[in-house]
CSV table of C-alpha atoms and ligand atoms in Angstrom, one decimal:
chain,number,residue,atom,x,y,z
A,1,MET,CA,16.5,27.2,41.4
A,2,THR,CA,18.0,24.3,41.9
A,3,LYS,CA,20.5,22.3,40.3
A,4,ASP,CA,19.3,18.7,41.6
A,5,LYS,CA,19.8,16.6,38.3
A,6,ASP,CA,17.3,14.7,39.1
A,7,ALA,CA,14.7,18.0,39.8
A,8,PHE,CA,14.9,18.2,35.5
A,9,PRO,CA,14.3,15.5,34.2
A,10,LEU,CA,12.3,16.9,31.2
A,11,PHE,CA,14.8,16.7,28.5
A,12,THR,CA,15.9,13.7,28.4
A,13,THR,CA,14.7,10.4,27.9
A,14,SER,CA,14.3,7.6,31.1
A,15,ASP,CA,16.2,5.3,32.1
A,16,ASP,CA,13.2,2.8,31.4
A,17,HIS,CA,13.2,4.5,27.4
A,18,GLU,CA,17.2,4.0,27.4
A,19,GLU,CA,17.1,0.3,27.8
A,20,LEU,CA,14.3,-0.4,25.8
A,21,ARG,CA,16.2,0.9,23.0
A,22,ALA,CA,19.1,-1.7,24.0
A,23,ALA,CA,17.0,-4.5,24.0
A,24,VAL,CA,15.3,-3.4,21.1
A,25,ARG,CA,18.7,-2.6,19.3
A,26,ALA,CA,19.8,-6.0,20.2
A,27,VAL,CA,16.7,-8.1,18.2
A,28,ALA,CA,17.5,-6.2,15.6
A,29,GLN,CA,20.9,-6.5,15.2
A,30,ASP,CA,20.3,-10.4,15.4
A,31,LYS,CA,17.6,-10.9,14.5
A,32,ILE,CA,15.8,-8.1,11.9
A,33,ALA,CA,19.0,-6.9,10.0
A,34,PRO,CA,21.0,-10.3,8.7
A,35,HIS,CA,16.7,-10.0,6.3
A,36,ALA,CA,16.4,-6.8,5.0
A,37,ALA,CA,19.0,-7.2,2.2
A,38,GLU,CA,17.4,-10.4,1.1
A,39,ALA,CA,13.2,-9.0,1.9
A,40,ASP,CA,13.9,-5.8,-0.6
A,41,GLU,CA,16.0,-7.6,-3.3
A,42,LEU,CA,12.8,-10.1,-3.3
A,43,ALA,CA,10.0,-7.4,-2.3
A,44,ALA,CA,9.4,-10.4,0.5
A,45,PHE,CA,7.3,-10.0,3.8
A,46,PRO,CA,10.4,-10.6,6.6
A,47,LYS,CA,8.4,-13.5,8.3
A,48,ALA,CA,11.5,-14.4,10.2
A,49,SER,CA,11.6,-10.1,11.4
A,50,TYR,CA,7.6,-10.8,12.4
A,51,ASP,CA,8.1,-14.0,14.4
A,52,ALA,CA,11.0,-12.1,16.1
A,53,LEU,CA,9.0,-8.8,17.2
A,54,VAL,CA,6.5,-11.4,18.3
A,55,ALA,CA,9.6,-13.0,20.7
A,56,SER,CA,10.2,-9.9,22.3
A,57,ASP,CA,7.0,-8.3,21.9
A,58,PHE,CA,8.3,-5.1,20.1
A,59,HIS,CA,5.1,-5.6,17.1
A,60,ALA,CA,2.6,-4.2,19.1
A,61,PRO,CA,3.9,-2.4,21.8
A,62,HIS,CA,1.7,0.2,21.9
A,63,ILE,CA,-2.0,-2.2,23.1
A,64,GLY,CA,-2.1,-1.6,26.7
A,65,GLU,CA,-2.3,-4.6,29.3
A,66,ALA,CA,-6.7,-4.1,28.5
A,67,TYR,CA,-5.7,-6.2,25.9
A,68,GLY,CA,-3.4,-8.2,26.5
A,69,GLY,CA,-0.8,-5.6,25.5
A,70,VAL,CA,2.7,-4.5,26.7
A,71,GLY,CA,1.7,-0.4,27.0
A,72,ALA,CA,4.5,1.1,26.0
A,73,ASP,CA,4.1,4.9,25.8
A,74,ALA,CA,4.4,7.3,22.6
A,75,LEU,CA,7.2,8.0,23.0
A,76,ALA,CA,8.2,3.9,24.3
A,77,THR,CA,7.0,2.9,20.9
A,78,CYS,CA,8.6,5.3,18.5
A,79,ILE,CA,11.6,4.2,19.8
A,80,VAL,CA,11.2,0.5,18.7
A,81,ILE,CA,9.8,1.8,15.4
A,82,GLU,CA,13.3,3.9,15.7
A,83,GLU,CA,15.4,1.5,16.5
A,84,VAL,CA,13.9,-1.1,13.8
A,85,ALA,CA,13.8,1.0,11.2
A,86,ARG,CA,17.7,2.0,12.0
A,87,VAL,CA,18.4,-1.4,10.7
A,88,CYS,CA,15.2,-2.9,7.9
A,89,ALA,CA,12.4,0.2,7.4
A,90,ALA,CA,10.0,-2.4,6.0
A,91,SER,CA,10.5,-4.1,9.3
A,92,SER,CA,9.7,-1.2,11.1
A,93,LEU,CA,6.1,-1.3,9.5
A,94,ILE,CA,5.2,-4.4,11.5
A,95,PRO,CA,4.9,-2.2,15.0
A,96,ALA,CA,3.9,1.4,13.2
A,97,VAL,CA,0.9,0.3,11.0
A,98,ASN,CA,-0.4,-2.3,13.8
A,99,LYS,CA,-0.6,0.8,15.9
A,100,LEU,CA,-1.8,3.1,12.7
A,101,GLY,CA,-4.8,0.1,12.2
A,102,THR,CA,-5.6,0.4,16.1
A,103,MET,CA,-5.4,3.5,16.7
A,104,PRO,CA,-9.0,4.0,15.1
A,105,LEU,CA,-10.8,2.3,17.6
A,106,ILE,CA,-7.9,2.9,20.6
A,107,LEU,CA,-9.3,5.9,20.4
A,108,ALA,CA,-12.6,5.1,19.4
A,109,ALA,CA,-14.0,2.0,19.3
A,110,SER,CA,-16.9,0.2,21.7
A,111,ASP,CA,-16.0,-1.8,24.6
A,112,GLU,CA,-16.6,-5.4,22.5
A,113,ILE,CA,-15.1,-4.5,19.4
A,114,LYS,CA,-11.4,-2.8,21.4
A,115,ALA,CA,-12.2,-6.4,23.6
A,116,LYS,CA,-12.4,-8.7,20.2
A,117,TYR,CA,-10.0,-7.3,18.0
A,118,LEU,CA,-6.9,-5.6,20.4
A,119,PRO,CA,-6.1,-9.2,21.9
A,120,PRO,CA,-5.2,-11.2,19.0
A,121,VAL,CA,-2.8,-8.3,17.5
A,122,ALA,CA,-1.0,-7.9,20.7
A,123,ARG,CA,-0.6,-11.4,21.1
A,124,GLY,CA,0.9,-11.7,17.0
A,125,GLU,CA,-2.2,-13.8,15.8
A,126,ALA,CA,-3.1,-10.9,13.6
A,127,MET,CA,-2.0,-7.6,11.9
A,128,PHE,CA,-4.1,-5.1,11.9
A,129,ALA,CA,-3.9,-2.1,8.6
A,130,TYR,CA,-5.6,1.0,7.9
A,131,GLY,CA,-7.6,2.3,5.0
A,132,LEU,CA,-8.4,5.5,4.1
A,133,SER,CA,-6.6,6.7,1.2
A,134,GLU,CA,-7.7,5.8,-3.2
A,135,ARG,CA,-7.4,6.3,-6.3
A,136,GLU,CA,-8.6,9.2,-6.4
A,137,ALA,CA,-8.6,10.1,-3.2
A,138,GLY,CA,-5.4,10.3,-1.8
A,139,SER,CA,-4.8,14.0,-0.4
A,140,ASP,CA,-8.2,14.9,-0.6
A,141,THR,CA,-9.2,12.3,1.8
A,142,ALA,CA,-12.7,14.1,2.2
A,143,SER,CA,-13.5,13.0,-1.2
A,144,MET,CA,-13.4,9.4,-1.5
A,145,LYS,CA,-16.3,6.8,-3.2
A,146,CYS,CA,-15.6,3.7,-1.1
A,147,ARG,CA,-19.5,3.2,-0.1
A,148,ALA,CA,-21.0,1.4,3.0
A,149,LYS,CA,-24.6,1.3,2.6
A,150,ALA,CA,-27.4,-0.1,5.3
A,151,ASP,CA,-28.8,-3.3,5.0
A,152,GLY,CA,-30.6,-4.5,7.7
A,153,ASP,CA,-28.6,-4.7,10.4
A,154,GLY,CA,-25.8,-4.0,9.3
A,155,TRP,CA,-24.0,-3.0,6.1
A,156,VAL,CA,-22.5,-3.6,2.4
A,157,LEU,CA,-18.8,-1.8,1.2
A,158,ASN,CA,-18.4,-1.6,-2.5
A,159,GLY,CA,-15.7,0.4,-3.9
A,160,GLN,CA,-11.6,0.6,-3.1
A,161,LYS,CA,-8.8,1.7,-1.3
A,162,SER,CA,-5.2,2.5,-2.5
A,163,TRP,CA,-1.5,1.9,-1.3
A,164,ILE,CA,-2.4,-0.3,1.9
A,165,THR,CA,0.4,-0.7,3.7
A,166,ASN,CA,0.4,-4.6,5.0
A,167,ALA,CA,-2.8,-5.2,3.4
A,168,GLY,CA,-3.1,-9.0,2.6
A,169,VAL,CA,-0.9,-9.9,5.3
A,170,SER,CA,-2.9,-8.3,7.7
A,171,SER,CA,-6.1,-9.7,9.8
A,172,PHE,CA,-7.6,-7.0,10.5
A,173,TYR,CA,-8.4,-2.9,8.2
A,174,THR,CA,-10.1,-0.1,9.3
A,175,VAL,CA,-11.7,1.1,6.5
A,176,LEU,CA,-13.3,4.3,6.0
A,177,ALA,CA,-16.8,4.5,4.1
A,178,VAL,CA,-19.4,6.9,2.9
A,179,THR,CA,-22.3,6.4,4.4
A,180,ASP,CA,-24.2,9.5,3.8
A,181,PRO,CA,-23.4,10.2,0.1
A,182,GLU,CA,-25.7,13.2,0.6
A,183,GLY,CA,-24.3,14.1,3.8
A,184,LYS,CA,-22.1,17.5,4.2
A,185,ARG,CA,-18.7,16.4,3.3
A,186,GLY,CA,-16.5,15.2,6.1
A,187,SER,CA,-19.2,14.2,8.3
A,188,ASN,CA,-20.6,12.0,5.9
A,189,VAL,CA,-17.3,9.3,6.4
A,190,SER,CA,-17.6,6.1,9.0
A,191,ALA,CA,-15.7,3.5,9.7
A,192,PHE,CA,-15.3,-0.2,9.8
A,193,VAL,CA,-13.5,-3.3,11.1
A,194,VAL,CA,-13.3,-5.4,7.5
A,195,GLU,CA,-11.4,-9.1,8.2
A,196,LYS,CA,-9.8,-10.6,5.8
A,197,SER,CA,-12.3,-13.4,5.4
A,198,ASP,CA,-15.0,-11.4,4.9
A,199,PRO,CA,-16.9,-12.3,1.9
A,200,GLY,CA,-16.6,-9.9,-1.1
A,201,PHE,CA,-13.3,-8.4,-0.3
A,202,THR,CA,-10.2,-9.2,-2.2
A,203,PHE,CA,-6.7,-7.8,-2.8
A,204,GLY,CA,-5.0,-6.1,-5.6
A,205,ASP,CA,-2.1,-7.3,-7.0
A,206,LEU,CA,1.5,-6.3,-5.1
A,207,GLU,CA,2.4,-2.8,-5.9
A,208,ARG,CA,5.9,-2.7,-7.3
A,209,LYS,CA,8.0,0.1,-5.3
A,210,MET,CA,10.9,1.9,-5.1
A,211,GLY,CA,11.4,1.0,-1.4
A,212,ILE,CA,10.1,-0.4,1.8
A,213,LYS,CA,9.7,-3.1,-0.5
A,214,GLY,CA,9.1,-6.3,2.2
A,215,SER,CA,6.1,-4.4,3.6
A,216,PRO,CA,3.8,-4.9,0.9
A,217,THR,CA,1.2,-3.1,-0.3
A,218,ARG,CA,-1.5,-3.7,-2.2
A,219,GLU,CA,-5.4,-2.6,-3.1
A,220,LEU,CA,-8.4,-3.7,-0.4
A,221,ILE,CA,-11.2,-4.2,-2.9
A,222,PHE,CA,-15.0,-4.3,-1.9
A,223,GLU,CA,-17.9,-5.8,-4.1
A,224,GLY,CA,-21.0,-6.0,-1.8
A,225,CYS,CA,-19.0,-6.4,1.6
A,226,ARG,CA,-21.2,-7.1,3.8
A,227,VAL,CA,-20.0,-6.3,7.6
A,228,PRO,CA,-21.9,-7.0,10.7
A,229,GLY,CA,-23.9,-3.8,11.9
A,230,ASP,CA,-21.7,-3.8,15.2
A,231,ARG,CA,-18.5,-3.7,13.7
A,232,MET,CA,-18.3,0.1,13.0
A,233,VAL,CA,-16.1,2.4,15.0
A,234,GLY,CA,-17.3,5.4,16.8
A,235,ALA,CA,-20.7,7.1,15.7
A,236,PRO,CA,-22.0,7.1,12.1
A,237,GLY,CA,-20.6,10.4,10.4
A,238,GLU,CA,-17.4,10.7,12.8
A,239,GLY,CA,-15.4,8.3,10.6
A,240,LEU,CA,-12.8,11.3,8.8
A,241,LYS,CA,-12.9,12.5,12.5
A,242,ILE,CA,-11.7,9.4,13.8
A,243,ALA,CA,-8.8,8.7,10.4
A,244,LEU,CA,-7.9,12.1,11.1
A,245,ALA,CA,-7.4,11.8,14.7
A,246,THR,CA,-5.0,8.9,14.3
A,247,LEU,CA,-2.5,10.9,11.7
A,248,ASP,CA,-2.0,13.1,14.4
A,249,HIS,CA,-0.7,10.3,17.0
A,250,THR,CA,0.8,7.9,14.1
A,251,ARG,CA,2.7,11.1,11.9
A,252,VAL,CA,4.8,11.5,14.9
A,253,THR,CA,5.8,7.5,14.6
A,254,ILE,CA,6.4,7.7,11.0
A,255,GLY,CA,8.3,10.4,12.2
A,256,ALA,CA,10.5,8.0,14.7
A,257,GLN,CA,10.8,4.8,11.6
A,258,ALA,CA,12.9,7.9,9.8
A,259,VAL,CA,15.3,9.5,12.5
A,260,GLY,CA,15.7,5.5,12.3
A,261,ILE,CA,17.1,5.2,8.9
A,262,ALA,CA,18.6,7.9,8.8
A,263,GLN,CA,20.7,6.7,11.9
A,264,GLY,CA,21.5,3.6,10.2
A,265,ALA,CA,23.1,5.3,7.3
A,266,LEU,CA,24.5,7.5,9.4
A,267,ASP,CA,26.2,4.4,11.8
A,268,PHE,CA,27.4,2.9,8.0
A,269,ALA,CA,28.7,5.7,6.6
A,270,LEU,CA,31.1,6.7,9.8
A,271,GLY,CA,32.4,2.8,9.7
A,272,TYR,CA,33.1,3.4,6.1
A,273,VAL,CA,35.0,6.9,6.2
A,274,LYS,CA,37.5,5.2,9.4
A,275,GLU,CA,38.4,2.4,6.6
A,276,ARG,CA,38.1,3.9,3.1
A,277,SER,CA,41.3,5.4,2.3
A,278,GLN,CA,42.0,7.2,-0.9
A,279,PHE,CA,45.5,10.8,-1.4
A,280,GLY,CA,47.4,8.3,1.1
A,281,LYS,CA,44.3,9.0,4.5
A,282,HIS,CA,41.4,7.8,5.8
A,283,ILE,CA,38.6,10.1,4.3
A,284,ALA,CA,37.7,10.9,7.4
A,285,GLN,CA,40.5,12.9,7.8
A,286,PHE,CA,39.1,15.2,5.4
A,287,GLN,CA,37.6,18.2,6.4
A,288,GLY,CA,35.0,18.3,3.9
A,289,ILE,CA,33.8,14.8,5.0
A,290,GLN,CA,34.2,15.9,8.4
A,291,PHE,CA,31.9,18.6,7.6
A,292,MET,CA,29.4,16.2,5.9
A,293,LEU,CA,29.1,14.2,9.7
A,294,ALA,CA,28.4,16.8,11.5
A,295,ASP,CA,25.8,18.3,9.6
A,296,MET,CA,24.3,14.9,8.9
A,297,ALA,CA,24.3,14.1,12.5
A,298,MET,CA,23.0,17.3,13.6
A,299,LYS,CA,19.9,17.3,11.5
A,300,LEU,CA,19.3,13.7,12.8
A,301,GLU,CA,19.6,14.9,16.2
A,302,ALA,CA,17.6,18.4,15.9
A,303,ALA,CA,14.7,15.3,14.2
A,304,ARG,CA,15.2,13.2,16.9
A,305,GLN,CA,14.0,15.8,19.8
A,306,LEU,CA,11.3,17.0,17.9
A,307,VAL,CA,10.4,13.6,17.2
A,308,TYR,CA,9.8,12.7,20.7
A,309,VAL,CA,8.9,15.8,21.9
A,310,ALA,CA,5.5,15.1,19.8
A,311,ALA,CA,5.9,11.5,21.3
A,312,ALA,CA,5.2,13.2,24.3
A,313,LYS,CA,2.3,15.3,23.2
A,314,SER,CA,1.0,12.3,21.8
A,315,GLU,CA,0.7,10.5,25.2
A,316,ARG,CA,-0.6,13.7,27.0
A,317,GLY,CA,-3.4,14.1,24.2
A,318,ASP,CA,-2.1,17.6,24.0
A,319,LYS,CA,-4.0,20.7,22.6
A,320,ASP,CA,-1.1,21.4,19.8
A,321,LEU,CA,-0.7,17.8,19.0
A,322,SER,CA,-1.3,18.3,15.6
A,323,PHE,CA,0.9,20.6,14.5
A,324,PHE,CA,3.8,18.8,16.7
A,325,GLY,CA,2.8,14.9,14.9
A,326,ALA,CA,3.2,17.2,11.5
A,327,ALA,CA,6.1,18.8,12.3
A,328,ALA,CA,7.9,15.7,13.4
A,329,LYS,CA,6.7,13.7,10.0
A,330,CYS,CA,7.5,16.0,7.8
A,331,PHE,CA,10.9,17.7,9.3
A,332,ALA,CA,11.9,14.0,9.7
A,333,SER,CA,11.3,13.0,6.7
A,334,ASP,CA,13.1,15.9,4.7
A,335,VAL,CA,16.1,14.8,7.3
A,336,ALA,CA,16.2,11.3,6.3
A,337,MET,CA,16.3,11.7,3.1
A,338,ALA,CA,19.0,14.2,2.6
A,339,VAL,CA,21.0,12.1,5.6
A,340,THR,CA,20.8,9.0,3.1
A,341,THR,CA,21.5,11.2,0.6
A,342,ASP,CA,25.0,12.2,2.2
A,343,ALA,CA,25.4,8.4,3.1
A,344,VAL,CA,25.4,7.1,-0.5
A,345,GLN,CA,27.5,10.2,-1.1
A,346,LEU,CA,30.2,9.2,1.8
A,347,LEU,CA,30.9,6.1,0.2
A,348,GLY,CA,31.1,7.3,-3.6
A,349,GLY,CA,30.4,4.4,-5.9
A,350,ALA,CA,30.3,1.9,-3.4
A,351,GLY,CA,27.1,3.7,-1.9
A,352,TYR,CA,25.9,3.2,-5.5
A,353,VAL,CA,25.6,-1.0,-5.7
A,354,LYS,CA,23.7,-3.1,-3.8
A,355,ASP,CA,26.7,-4.2,-1.6
A,356,TYR,CA,25.9,-1.9,1.3
A,357,PRO,CA,22.5,-0.9,2.7
A,358,VAL,CA,23.0,3.0,2.3
A,359,GLU,CA,21.6,2.6,-1.6
A,360,ARG,CA,18.4,0.4,0.6
A,361,MET,CA,17.7,2.7,3.0
A,362,MET,CA,17.9,6.1,0.6
A,363,ARG,CA,15.1,4.1,-1.0
A,364,ASP,CA,13.1,3.3,1.7
A,365,ALA,CA,13.7,7.4,2.8
A,366,LYS,CA,11.8,9.0,0.6
A,367,ILE,CA,8.2,6.7,1.5
A,368,THR,CA,8.6,9.1,4.7
A,369,GLN,CA,8.2,12.0,2.5
A,370,ILE,CA,5.1,11.4,1.0
A,371,TYR,CA,2.9,8.8,3.1
A,372,GLU,CA,0.4,9.3,6.2
A,373,GLY,CA,0.3,13.1,4.0
A,374,THR,CA,2.9,14.6,1.9
A,375,ASN,CA,4.9,16.8,3.3
A,376,GLN,CA,3.5,19.5,1.5
A,377,ILE,CA,-0.2,18.2,3.7
A,378,GLN,CA,1.8,18.0,6.9
A,379,ARG,CA,2.6,22.3,6.1
A,380,ILE,CA,-1.3,23.1,5.2
A,381,VAL,CA,-1.9,21.2,8.7
A,382,MET,CA,0.8,23.0,10.6
A,383,ALA,CA,-0.2,26.4,8.8
A,384,ARG,CA,-4.5,25.5,9.9
A,385,GLN,CA,-3.2,25.1,13.9
A,386,LEU,CA,-0.6,28.4,13.6
A,387,LEU,CA,-3.9,30.8,11.8
A,388,LYS,CA,-6.4,29.2,14.7
A,389,ALA,CA,-4.0,30.5,17.4
B,401,LIG,C1,4.0,2.9,-0.5
B,401,LIG,C2,2.7,3.4,0.1
B,401,LIG,C3,2.2,3.3,1.1
B,401,LIG,C4,1.3,4.0,2.0
B,401,LIG,N1,0.5,3.0,3.0
B,401,LIG,C5,-1.2,3.6,2.9
B,401,LIG,C6,-1.9,2.4,4.0
B,401,LIG,O1,-1.8,2.4,4.8
B,401,LIG,N2,-3.5,3.6,4.0
B,401,LIG,C7,-3.8,4.6,3.6
B,401,LIG,O2,-4.6,5.6,3.7
B,401,LIG,N3,-2.7,5.0,2.5
B,401,LIG,C8,-1.7,4.8,2.4
B,401,LIG,N4,-0.8,5.0,1.6
B,401,LIG,C9,-1.2,6.5,0.5
B,401,LIG,C10,-0.6,7.5,0.9
B,401,LIG,O3,-1.3,8.3,2.4
B,401,LIG,C11,-1.2,8.7,0.2
B,401,LIG,O4,0.1,8.1,-1.3
B,401,LIG,C12,-0.6,10.1,0.0
B,401,LIG,O5,-1.5,10.4,0.9
B,401,LIG,C13,-0.9,11.4,-0.8
B,401,LIG,O6,-1.2,10.8,-1.6
B,401,LIG,P1,-1.7,10.5,-3.1
B,401,LIG,O7,-0.8,10.1,-3.3
B,401,LIG,O8,-3.2,10.1,-3.4
B,401,LIG,O9,-1.0,12.0,-3.8
B,401,LIG,P2,-2.0,13.2,-4.3
B,401,LIG,O10,-3.1,14.2,-3.7
B,401,LIG,O11,-2.7,12.9,-5.4
B,401,LIG,O12,-0.6,14.8,-4.2
B,401,LIG,C14,0.2,14.8,-5.6
B,401,LIG,C15,1.3,15.5,-5.3
B,401,LIG,O13,0.0,17.3,-4.5
B,401,LIG,C16,0.3,17.4,-4.3
B,401,LIG,N5,-0.6,18.3,-3.0
B,401,LIG,C17,-2.0,17.5,-3.3
B,401,LIG,N6,-2.9,18.9,-2.6
B,401,LIG,C18,-2.2,19.5,-2.5
B,401,LIG,C19,-2.7,21.3,-1.4
B,401,LIG,N7,-3.7,21.0,-1.2
B,401,LIG,N8,-1.2,22.4,-1.7
B,401,LIG,C20,-0.1,21.0,-1.9
B,401,LIG,N9,0.2,20.9,-2.7
B,401,LIG,C21,-0.9,19.9,-3.1
B,401,LIG,C22,0.6,16.4,-2.7
B,401,LIG,O14,1.2,16.8,-1.7
B,401,LIG,C23,1.7,15.5,-4.1
B,401,LIG,O15,2.6,15.7,-4.1
B,401,LIG,C24,0.1,4.7,1.2
B,401,LIG,C25,1.2,5.3,0.3
B,401,LIG,C26,2.2,4.4,-0.4
B,401,LIG,C27,3.2,5.2,-1.7
């Protein structure tokens, strides 16, 4: 057995990853954190955060060098999202949803589609969103009603998509629609790139949300929206398979977002308990407080490790990615909810008011248990993989 430290790098992040973390943290602290409360208060897209992310190439880090991106691996992309989420969850949806929207292209699109749509995202000139869910088809995605009907050499889309993150501010959309209404459920859906400027494509009003308020969420509405035939991503009928394969990879990024939100809340609470005095001493000196802090940090570290292992599996394309992606997202989001709730508790009354960021972090954490599949659905995904073995 070797005792050589360099021969045993498995359970640590690389120096490159940690240098990346330091670089993202600096940008997040200086350029993104100052706008987080305002983006939440005004429910306004944090353009200053977007500009700062573009200036530092952290807005869509997963896009490969062949398409003008920086080619960050899945773990590096998670670290970017985690560090941005530590100060502003809404801003972390910029790199996260750029990955979500483009992942179907990366997994399945023709070279022509990739060459056309990935470079503008890499350059920061366009954002990419992902339209799968519908009002009546959330968890049960295969029951979607949005239709794409063949029309000459193109397709005509009719229907709607609900709760789409970064809708309106994004130029491009991966949209899932039924192309064969008589076909087998789940195998009758295809994926398309739709451009914001396509005639017949409009948006619903901004959703008024509990958290991640700086990230616009809107319906996509298609009324006779014609797209050229070369905008299909993958083969006809492959759409849902591509959409679900995408989620295997991107659920890991939601796990990273959850870890970041929880870390931000823990860091703030740690500072507060060392300053706040009651009964003649800093509250950090009470064992009841110390035990809460220890539990928060323990759960958070377990979540981070699971997310990083899942990220490595995403990068390698391991067979058990479905299980690990679902487990990482489910566990980390439950931890984020618990840790942010405890952070509010540690601040007492100050935790409940907007003077401090932990109440925003608690509201922001909740969505991580819901989107990209609720945590009940993650358990179904995990059980399916367990029982298949
Ligand atoms: C802010 C926000 C942003 C979003 N962004 C996007 C986006 O960018 N793109 C996109 O396509 N979608 C997006 N969504 C949609 C999101 O993914 C769905 O809301 C989610 O998948 C749940 O669907 P639903 O809301 O229809 O809930 P439902 O499916 O109606 O579920 C209701 C409840 O029933 C439970 N449930 C359902 N089926 C089962 C089952 N079989 N077993 C046990 N429990 C079950 C659910 O877990 C949940 O608790 C977003 C949603 C929100 C709120």
